[in-house]
GROMACS .gro file of C-alpha atoms in nm:
model
  339
    1MET     CA    1  16.169  17.090  -0.442
    2THR     CA    2  15.930  17.196  -0.268
    3CYS     CA    3  15.713  17.493  -0.317
    4SER     CA    4  15.517  17.611  -0.059
    5ILE     CA    5  15.239  17.969   0.029
    6LEU     CA    6  15.159  18.109   0.339
    7VAL     CA    7  14.808  18.276   0.339
    8GLY     CA    8  14.608  18.428   0.611
    9GLY     CA    9  14.278  18.247   0.589
   10ALA     CA   10  14.138  18.596   0.744
   11TRP     CA   11  14.179  18.968   0.741
   12GLY     CA   12  14.494  18.913   0.907
   13ASP     CA   13  14.688  18.903   1.218
   14GLU     CA   14  14.582  18.513   1.235
   15GLY     CA   15  14.967  18.506   1.301
   16LYS     CA   16  15.122  18.431   0.981
   17GLY     CA   17  15.399  18.587   1.210
   18LYS     CA   18  15.455  18.306   1.464
   19CYS     CA   19  15.322  17.994   1.208
   20ILE     CA   20  15.615  18.124   0.992
   21THR     CA   21  15.934  18.123   1.151
   22TYR     CA   22  15.849  17.772   1.274
   23LEU     CA   23  15.787  17.652   0.947
   24CYS     CA   24  16.130  17.784   0.829
   25ASP     CA   25  16.293  17.742   1.090
   26ASN     CA   26  16.222  17.373   1.081
   27ASP     CA   27  16.201  17.339   0.738
   28LYS     CA   28  16.499  17.515   0.620
   29PRO     CA   29  16.393  17.623   0.276
   30ASP     CA   30  16.616  17.762   0.086
   31ILE     CA   31  16.475  18.117  -0.016
   32ILE     CA   32  16.194  18.292   0.116
   33ALA     CA   33  16.021  18.519  -0.031
   34ARG     CA   34  15.802  18.778   0.079
   35ALA     CA   35  15.470  18.821  -0.163
   36GLY     CA   36  15.152  19.036  -0.111
   37VAL     CA   37  15.092  19.442  -0.100
   38GLY     CA   38  15.367  19.637   0.079
   39PRO     CA   39  15.481  19.767   0.448
   40ASN     CA   40  15.057  19.812   0.481
   41ALA     CA   41  15.105  19.508   0.710
   42GLY     CA   42  15.306  19.400   0.993
   43HIS     CA   43  15.382  19.084   1.143
   44SER     CA   44  15.537  19.008   1.410
   45VAL     CA   45  15.788  18.719   1.509
   46GLU     CA   46  15.864  18.589   1.899
   47PHE     CA   47  16.288  18.486   1.909
   48ASN     CA   48  16.473  18.366   2.158
   49GLY     CA   49  16.344  18.548   2.349
   50GLU     CA   50  16.283  18.891   2.124
   51LYS     CA   51  15.964  18.982   1.915
   52TYR     CA   52  16.033  19.174   1.607
   53GLY     CA   53  15.717  19.405   1.467
   54LEU     CA   54  15.860  19.332   1.018
   55ARG     CA   55  15.653  19.510   0.730
   56LEU     CA   56  15.863  19.425   0.456
   57THR     CA   57  16.113  19.156   0.559
   58PRO     CA   58  16.029  18.831   0.608
   59SER     CA   59  15.904  18.681   0.880
   60GLY     CA   60  16.157  18.365   0.808
   61PHE     CA   61  16.415  18.533   0.843
   62VAL     CA   62  16.553  18.365   1.114
   63HIS     CA   63  16.659  18.022   0.907
   64THR     CA   64  16.988  18.264   0.901
   65GLY     CA   65  17.053  17.994   0.633
   66ALA     CA   66  16.784  18.125   0.359
   67LYS     CA   67  16.829  18.381   0.150
   68LEU     CA   68  16.554  18.686   0.163
   69MET     CA   69  16.348  18.823  -0.159
   70ILE     CA   70  16.044  19.044  -0.204
   71GLY     CA   71  15.883  19.002  -0.510
   72ALA     CA   72  15.797  19.228  -0.832
   73GLY     CA   73  15.480  19.210  -0.699
   74VAL     CA   74  15.500  19.365  -0.369
   75LEU     CA   75  15.542  19.760  -0.276
   76VAL     CA   76  15.897  19.861  -0.194
   77ASN     CA   77  15.889  20.210   0.113
   78PRO     CA   78  16.275  20.197   0.107
   79ASP     CA   79  16.310  20.465   0.460
   80VAL     CA   80  16.107  20.097   0.595
   81LEU     CA   81  16.330  19.838   0.431
   82PHE     CA   82  16.691  20.083   0.555
   83SER     CA   83  16.463  19.979   0.916
   84GLU     CA   84  16.423  19.664   0.935
   85PHE     CA   85  16.826  19.639   0.796
   86GLU     CA   86  16.910  19.804   1.091
   87ASN     CA   87  16.675  19.660   1.370
   88LEU     CA   88  16.749  19.303   1.222
   89SER     CA   89  17.105  19.352   1.178
   90LYS     CA   90  17.262  19.041   1.416
   91TYR     CA   91  17.020  18.850   1.169
   92ASP     CA   92  17.257  18.961   0.875
   93VAL     CA   93  16.911  19.069   0.732
   94LYS     CA   94  17.125  19.354   0.470
   95GLY     CA   95  17.371  19.071   0.366
   96ARG     CA   96  17.096  18.815   0.270
   97MET     CA   97  16.778  19.047   0.133
   98SER     CA   98  16.754  19.021  -0.262
   99ILE     CA   99  16.480  19.312  -0.457
  100ASP     CA  100  16.297  19.268  -0.732
  101SER     CA  101  16.406  19.496  -0.998
  102ARG     CA  102  16.018  19.534  -1.081
  103CYS     CA  103  15.933  19.602  -0.760
  104ALA     CA  104  15.677  19.932  -0.720
  105ILE     CA  105  15.846  20.234  -0.517
  106ILE     CA  106  15.569  20.431  -0.228
  107ASN     CA  107  15.695  20.783  -0.189
  108GLU     CA  108  15.593  21.030   0.051
  109ASP     CA  109  15.362  21.194  -0.247
  110HIS     CA  110  15.178  20.836  -0.149
  111MET     CA  111  15.207  20.811   0.196
  112SER     CA  112  15.021  21.176   0.258
  113ARG     CA  113  14.782  21.094  -0.058
  114ASP     CA  114  14.625  20.812   0.141
  115LYS     CA  115  14.628  20.961   0.514
  116SER     CA  116  14.475  21.248   0.355
  117SER     CA  117  14.247  21.104   0.151
  118GLU     CA  118  13.840  21.102   0.289
  119HIS     CA  119  13.757  20.747   0.155
  120LEU     CA  120  14.079  20.589   0.244
  121ALA     CA  121  14.153  20.700   0.563
  122LYS     CA  122  13.832  20.817   0.726
  123LYS     CA  123  13.627  20.535   0.538
  124ILE     CA  124  13.744  20.187   0.395
  125GLY     CA  125  14.001  20.205   0.720
  126SER     CA  126  14.363  20.233   0.537
  127THR     CA  127  14.723  20.240   0.700
  128GLY     CA  128  14.844  20.537   0.600
  129SER     CA  129  15.139  20.385   0.445
  130GLY     CA  130  15.046  20.479   0.079
  131CYS     CA  131  14.984  20.123  -0.076
  132GLY     CA  132  14.682  20.234  -0.216
  133PRO     CA  133  14.752  20.507  -0.403
  134ALA     CA  134  15.093  20.359  -0.514
  135ASN     CA  135  14.950  20.039  -0.618
  136SER     CA  136  14.768  20.358  -0.834
  137ASP     CA  137  14.987  20.492  -0.957
  138ARG     CA  138  15.123  20.168  -1.101
  139VAL     CA  139  14.785  20.113  -1.283
  140MET     CA  140  14.839  20.466  -1.434
  141ARG     CA  141  15.212  20.284  -1.540
  142THR     CA  142  15.339  20.633  -1.358
  143ILE     CA  143  15.532  20.513  -1.102
  144ASP     CA  144  15.881  20.493  -0.950
  145LEU     CA  145  16.001  20.084  -1.034
  146ALA     CA  146  16.320  19.905  -0.757
  147LYS     CA  147  16.562  19.913  -1.016
  148ASP     CA  148  16.552  20.294  -1.050
  149ILE     CA  149  16.609  20.372  -0.752
  150PRO     CA  150  17.049  20.410  -0.641
  151GLU     CA  151  17.084  20.321  -0.318
  152LEU     CA  152  16.868  19.979  -0.386
  153GLU     CA  153  17.139  19.893  -0.668
  154ASP     CA  154  17.292  19.679  -0.433
  155TYR     CA  155  16.969  19.472  -0.383
  156ILE     CA  156  16.827  19.441  -0.745
  157ALA     CA  157  16.787  19.077  -0.847
  158ASP     CA  158  16.551  18.912  -1.068
  159VAL     CA  159  16.373  18.679  -0.821
  160SER     CA  160  16.124  18.497  -1.002
  161LEU     CA  161  16.464  18.378  -1.217
  162GLU     CA  162  16.583  18.240  -0.858
  163CYS     CA  163  16.339  18.109  -0.751
  164ASN     CA  164  16.276  17.933  -1.034
  165LYS     CA  165  16.644  17.833  -1.093
  166THR     CA  166  16.654  17.742  -0.706
  167LEU     CA  167  16.343  17.448  -0.752
  168ASP     CA  168  16.442  17.300  -1.083
  169GLU     CA  169  16.783  17.255  -0.913
  170GLY     CA  170  16.592  17.063  -0.635
  171GLY     CA  171  16.583  17.359  -0.346
  172ASP     CA  172  16.301  17.416  -0.161
  173VAL     CA  173  16.126  17.848  -0.157
  174PHE     CA  174  15.890  17.963   0.118
  175ILE     CA  175  15.735  18.236  -0.060
  176GLU     CA  176  15.489  18.383   0.242
  177GLY     CA  177  15.167  18.549   0.163
  178SER     CA  178  15.087  18.927   0.415
  179GLN     CA  179  14.695  19.024   0.533
  180GLY     CA  180  14.407  18.851   0.503
  181PHE     CA  181  14.270  18.643   0.233
  182ALA     CA  182  13.918  18.846   0.316
  183LEU     CA  183  14.103  19.143   0.285
  184SER     CA  184  14.118  19.043  -0.120
  185LEU     CA  185  14.013  19.339  -0.341
  186TYR     CA  186  13.881  19.072  -0.511
  187TYR     CA  187  13.698  18.833  -0.329
  188GLY     CA  188  13.697  19.075  -0.015
  189THR     CA  189  13.434  19.241   0.197
  190TYR     CA  190  13.439  19.504  -0.082
  191PRO     CA  191  13.527  19.851  -0.083
  192TYR     CA  192  13.634  19.758   0.306
  193VAL     CA  193  13.958  19.605   0.078
  194THR     CA  194  14.344  19.577   0.113
  195SER     CA  195  14.496  19.705  -0.277
  196LYS     CA  196  14.550  19.438  -0.463
  197ASP     CA  197  14.444  19.068  -0.392
  198THR     CA  198  14.508  18.817  -0.168
  199THR     CA  199  14.549  18.480  -0.228
  200ALA     CA  200  14.802  18.220  -0.276
  201SER     CA  201  14.741  18.234  -0.629
  202THR     CA  202  14.896  18.556  -0.644
  203PHE     CA  203  15.107  18.558  -0.380
  204ALA     CA  204  15.259  18.280  -0.630
  205ALA     CA  205  15.215  18.560  -0.910
  206ASP     CA  206  15.392  18.778  -0.726
  207VAL     CA  207  15.746  18.635  -0.695
  208GLY     CA  208  15.673  18.427  -1.034
  209VAL     CA  209  15.646  18.100  -0.969
  210GLY     CA  210  15.390  17.933  -1.204
  211PRO     CA  211  15.104  17.709  -1.032
  212THR     CA  212  15.247  17.452  -1.182
  213LYS     CA  213  15.521  17.464  -0.941
  214VAL     CA  214  15.324  17.523  -0.576
  215ASP     CA  215  15.314  17.165  -0.332
  216GLU     CA  216  15.150  17.346  -0.062
  217VAL     CA  217  14.923  17.591   0.072
  218TYR     CA  218  14.909  17.682   0.409
  219ALA     CA  219  14.604  17.841   0.537
  220VAL     CA  220  14.645  18.056   0.853
  221PHE     CA  221  14.389  18.106   1.146
  222LYS     CA  222  14.286  18.210   1.466
  223SER     CA  223  14.059  17.952   1.719
  224TYR     CA  224  13.836  18.260   1.665
  225ILE     CA  225  13.930  18.630   1.465
  226SER     CA  226  13.946  18.979   1.486
  227ARG     CA  227  13.994  19.262   1.211
  228VAL     CA  228  14.158  19.586   1.229
  229GLY     CA  229  13.939  19.909   1.036
  230GLU     CA  230  13.578  19.948   0.929
  231GLY     CA  231  13.366  19.703   0.705
  232PRO     CA  232  13.132  19.351   0.758
  233PHE     CA  233  13.228  19.169   1.082
  234PRO     CA  234  12.936  18.852   1.139
  235THR     CA  235  13.062  18.697   1.432
  236GLU     CA  236  13.175  19.018   1.559
  237MET     CA  237  13.113  19.033   1.962
  238THR     CA  238  13.203  19.321   2.167
  239GLN     CA  239  13.463  19.466   2.319
  240GLU     CA  240  13.313  19.374   2.679
  241GLU     CA  241  13.303  19.053   2.546
  242ALA     CA  242  13.600  18.981   2.426
  243GLU     CA  243  13.789  19.183   2.736
  244SER     CA  244  13.577  18.915   2.967
  245LYS     CA  245  13.757  18.688   2.747
  246GLY     CA  246  14.066  18.792   2.769
  247LEU     CA  247  14.080  18.821   2.376
  248GLU     CA  248  14.202  19.273   2.406
  249GLU     CA  249  14.401  19.269   2.062
  250TYR     CA  250  14.597  19.579   1.847
  251GLY     CA  251  14.761  19.602   1.529
  252VAL     CA  252  15.114  19.624   1.438
  253VAL     CA  253  15.092  19.879   1.177
  254THR     CA  254  14.884  20.095   1.296
  255GLY     CA  255  14.803  20.041   1.712
  256ARG     CA  256  14.482  20.017   1.630
  257ARG     CA  257  14.243  19.802   1.831
  258ARG     CA  258  14.148  19.509   1.660
  259ARG     CA  259  13.787  19.417   1.640
  260ILE     CA  260  13.764  19.063   1.791
  261GLY     CA  261  13.495  18.748   1.750
  262TYR     CA  262  13.372  18.392   1.664
  263PHE     CA  263  13.555  18.211   1.392
  264ASP     CA  264  13.377  18.213   1.112
  265MET     CA  265  13.342  17.853   0.981
  266GLU     CA  266  13.166  17.942   0.677
  267LEU     CA  267  13.455  18.275   0.557
  268ALA     CA  268  13.711  17.935   0.656
  269LYS     CA  269  13.483  17.733   0.392
  270GLU     CA  270  13.488  17.991   0.179
  271SER     CA  271  13.906  18.070   0.202
  272CYS     CA  272  14.080  17.736   0.162
  273ARG     CA  273  13.840  17.684  -0.146
  274ILE     CA  274  14.037  18.000  -0.334
  275ASN     CA  275  14.289  17.937  -0.218
  276GLY     CA  276  14.327  17.574  -0.246
  277ALA     CA  277  14.375  17.569   0.044
  278THR     CA  278  14.635  17.208   0.123
  279GLN     CA  279  14.721  17.274   0.516
  280ILE     CA  280  14.551  17.442   0.805
  281ALA     CA  281  14.786  17.589   1.100
  282LEU     CA  282  14.590  17.718   1.303
  283THR     CA  283  14.738  17.956   1.603
  284CYS     CA  284  14.642  18.080   1.923
  285VAL     CA  285  14.415  17.845   2.079
  286ASP     CA  286  14.518  17.829   2.421
  287ARG     CA  287  14.397  18.201   2.451
  288LEU     CA  288  14.026  18.024   2.328
  289PHE     CA  289  14.128  17.694   2.531
  290ASP     CA  290  14.321  17.633   2.865
  291CYS     CA  291  14.661  17.493   2.666
  292ALA     CA  292  14.922  17.648   2.690
  293ARG     CA  293  15.200  17.556   2.545
  294VAL     CA  294  15.065  17.185   2.511
  295GLN     CA  295  15.330  17.026   2.275
  296ASN     CA  296  15.195  16.687   2.247
  297TYR     CA  297  14.827  16.614   2.076
  298SER     CA  298  14.704  16.363   2.300
  299GLU     CA  299  14.692  16.628   2.595
  300LEU     CA  300  14.453  16.881   2.456
  301SER     CA  301  14.135  16.871   2.619
  302GLN     CA  302  13.783  16.719   2.360
  303GLU     CA  303  13.714  17.016   2.375
  304THR     CA  304  13.939  17.171   2.191
  305ARG     CA  305  14.015  16.881   1.981
  306ASP     CA  306  13.626  16.868   1.891
  307PHE     CA  307  13.694  17.196   1.794
  308ILE     CA  308  13.986  17.079   1.522
  309SER     CA  309  13.761  16.803   1.449
  310GLN     CA  310  13.468  17.056   1.306
  311ILE     CA  311  13.738  17.283   1.096
  312GLU     CA  312  13.902  16.992   0.941
  313GLN     CA  313  13.552  16.844   0.822
  314GLU     CA  314  13.394  17.171   0.713
  315THR     CA  315  13.699  17.252   0.520
  316GLY     CA  316  13.778  16.957   0.437
  317VAL     CA  317  14.145  17.133   0.511
  318PRO     CA  318  14.419  16.877   0.744
  319VAL     CA  319  14.523  17.104   1.062
  320THR     CA  320  14.847  17.003   1.110
  321ILE     CA  321  14.974  17.268   1.237
  322ILE     CA  322  14.853  17.433   1.584
  323SER     CA  323  14.978  17.724   1.742
  324THR     CA  324  15.009  17.697   2.167
  325GLY     CA  325  15.211  18.007   2.300
  326PRO     CA  326  15.466  18.242   2.158
  327ASP     CA  327  15.754  18.016   2.152
  328LEU     CA  328  15.867  17.852   1.844
  329LYS     CA  329  15.770  17.513   2.063
  330ASP     CA  330  15.486  17.635   2.141
  331THR     CA  331  15.369  17.378   1.871
  332ILE     CA  332  15.211  17.039   1.747
  333ASP     CA  333  15.357  16.930   1.394
  334LEU     CA  334  15.110  16.732   1.270
  335ARG     CA  335  15.237  16.680   0.947
  336LYS     CA  336  15.446  16.340   0.906
  337GLU     CA  337  15.047  16.182   1.130
  338LEU     CA  338  14.847  16.371   0.853
  339LEU     CA  339  15.014  16.391   0.558
   0.00000   0.00000   0.00000
C-alpha cells in the first residue's frame, strides 16, 4: 500500500506532466486521482511520439491499468471533460473516469465573470476559465455539484471511499496536484495567486485521503523557474536573456509567454517545508546544462551534479528523479539508490 502526492514546487509549469507520466507508467498505481483547482491549469504530456494538453484528465492516463478519478475539491467544466474524453479515446479515458459527486461545476456565467473582471483578468492575470468565480460561488453555497448534472450521471462516484478502500486493500493511489505551491491562496504571492490552496495537504483533502495515509510527497522543480501572468518574481531575468539561453516558453492554457528566472533556492526551501516533501523531481536539466537525453547520473557533468547537490543540501530533500528530455526514457531515476 502506497499513497503518493505530486505537487508543483513553484508557480506551475514545472514539468509535472512528464513526471506524473513517468511515475505512473513505471509504478503502475491502481488509482490516479486529480486534485487541485480545476481546468485553469494545463499539463503537457508526451507519450509514444504524441503530445497532449490536459486540463482535467489526470496526466497519468497513459497507464491504462489504472482507474482515473477527479476529487471532490476540483472544479469541473463538463465541456472540457468531454472534449478530453474524445481526444483521449485511444486510452479509454471515458471508460475509466470517475468524478466525485461533490465536485463543483463551472458554467458559462463563471467564465464570463472571470473574463470581464477588471481585477481578475487584468490585474491578477486570470486564465478566464471561471475557477475564481466558481470557487467564490462554492463558498457562498450557490453552485451546482456534479451529482446535480444529468450528463455526468454515468461518471459519479465517491472518490474518497474508492481511494481509501484501495489503500486499505493494499493497493496504490497516486494523487496529482495541479498548478504550483507559490500560487497557493494561503502561501503564495497574494493577491497574485489562484483561488484555493495548492499544497500537498489540500491535495490529500481534495480526494478525501487523510494525512496518516500519505507515504510520499514529490515536489517538482524546474532547473530554472517560470511564471505566467503578474506577480512578484525575485529571480526573473529579462526576455532577451531568456531568449539567449533558449528558454522561451508559453502557457498550456492561455498561450501567454512565460516569464523566466533563475532557480529560486529560498522558494524551494519554503516549498519543501510546507508541502512536507520527501522527494524532489528536477526537470528541464537538459535545457540549463549540456545533458540532453542522459539516462545515467554518472554521465552528468560535475556542474550539473553540483547544482543537484546544492538543492539537496539547502532543502534537506533528496533529488530522486532527474528529467533530461521530454521522452519518458530521458529520465534518471535514483529512488532505489537513495531511498
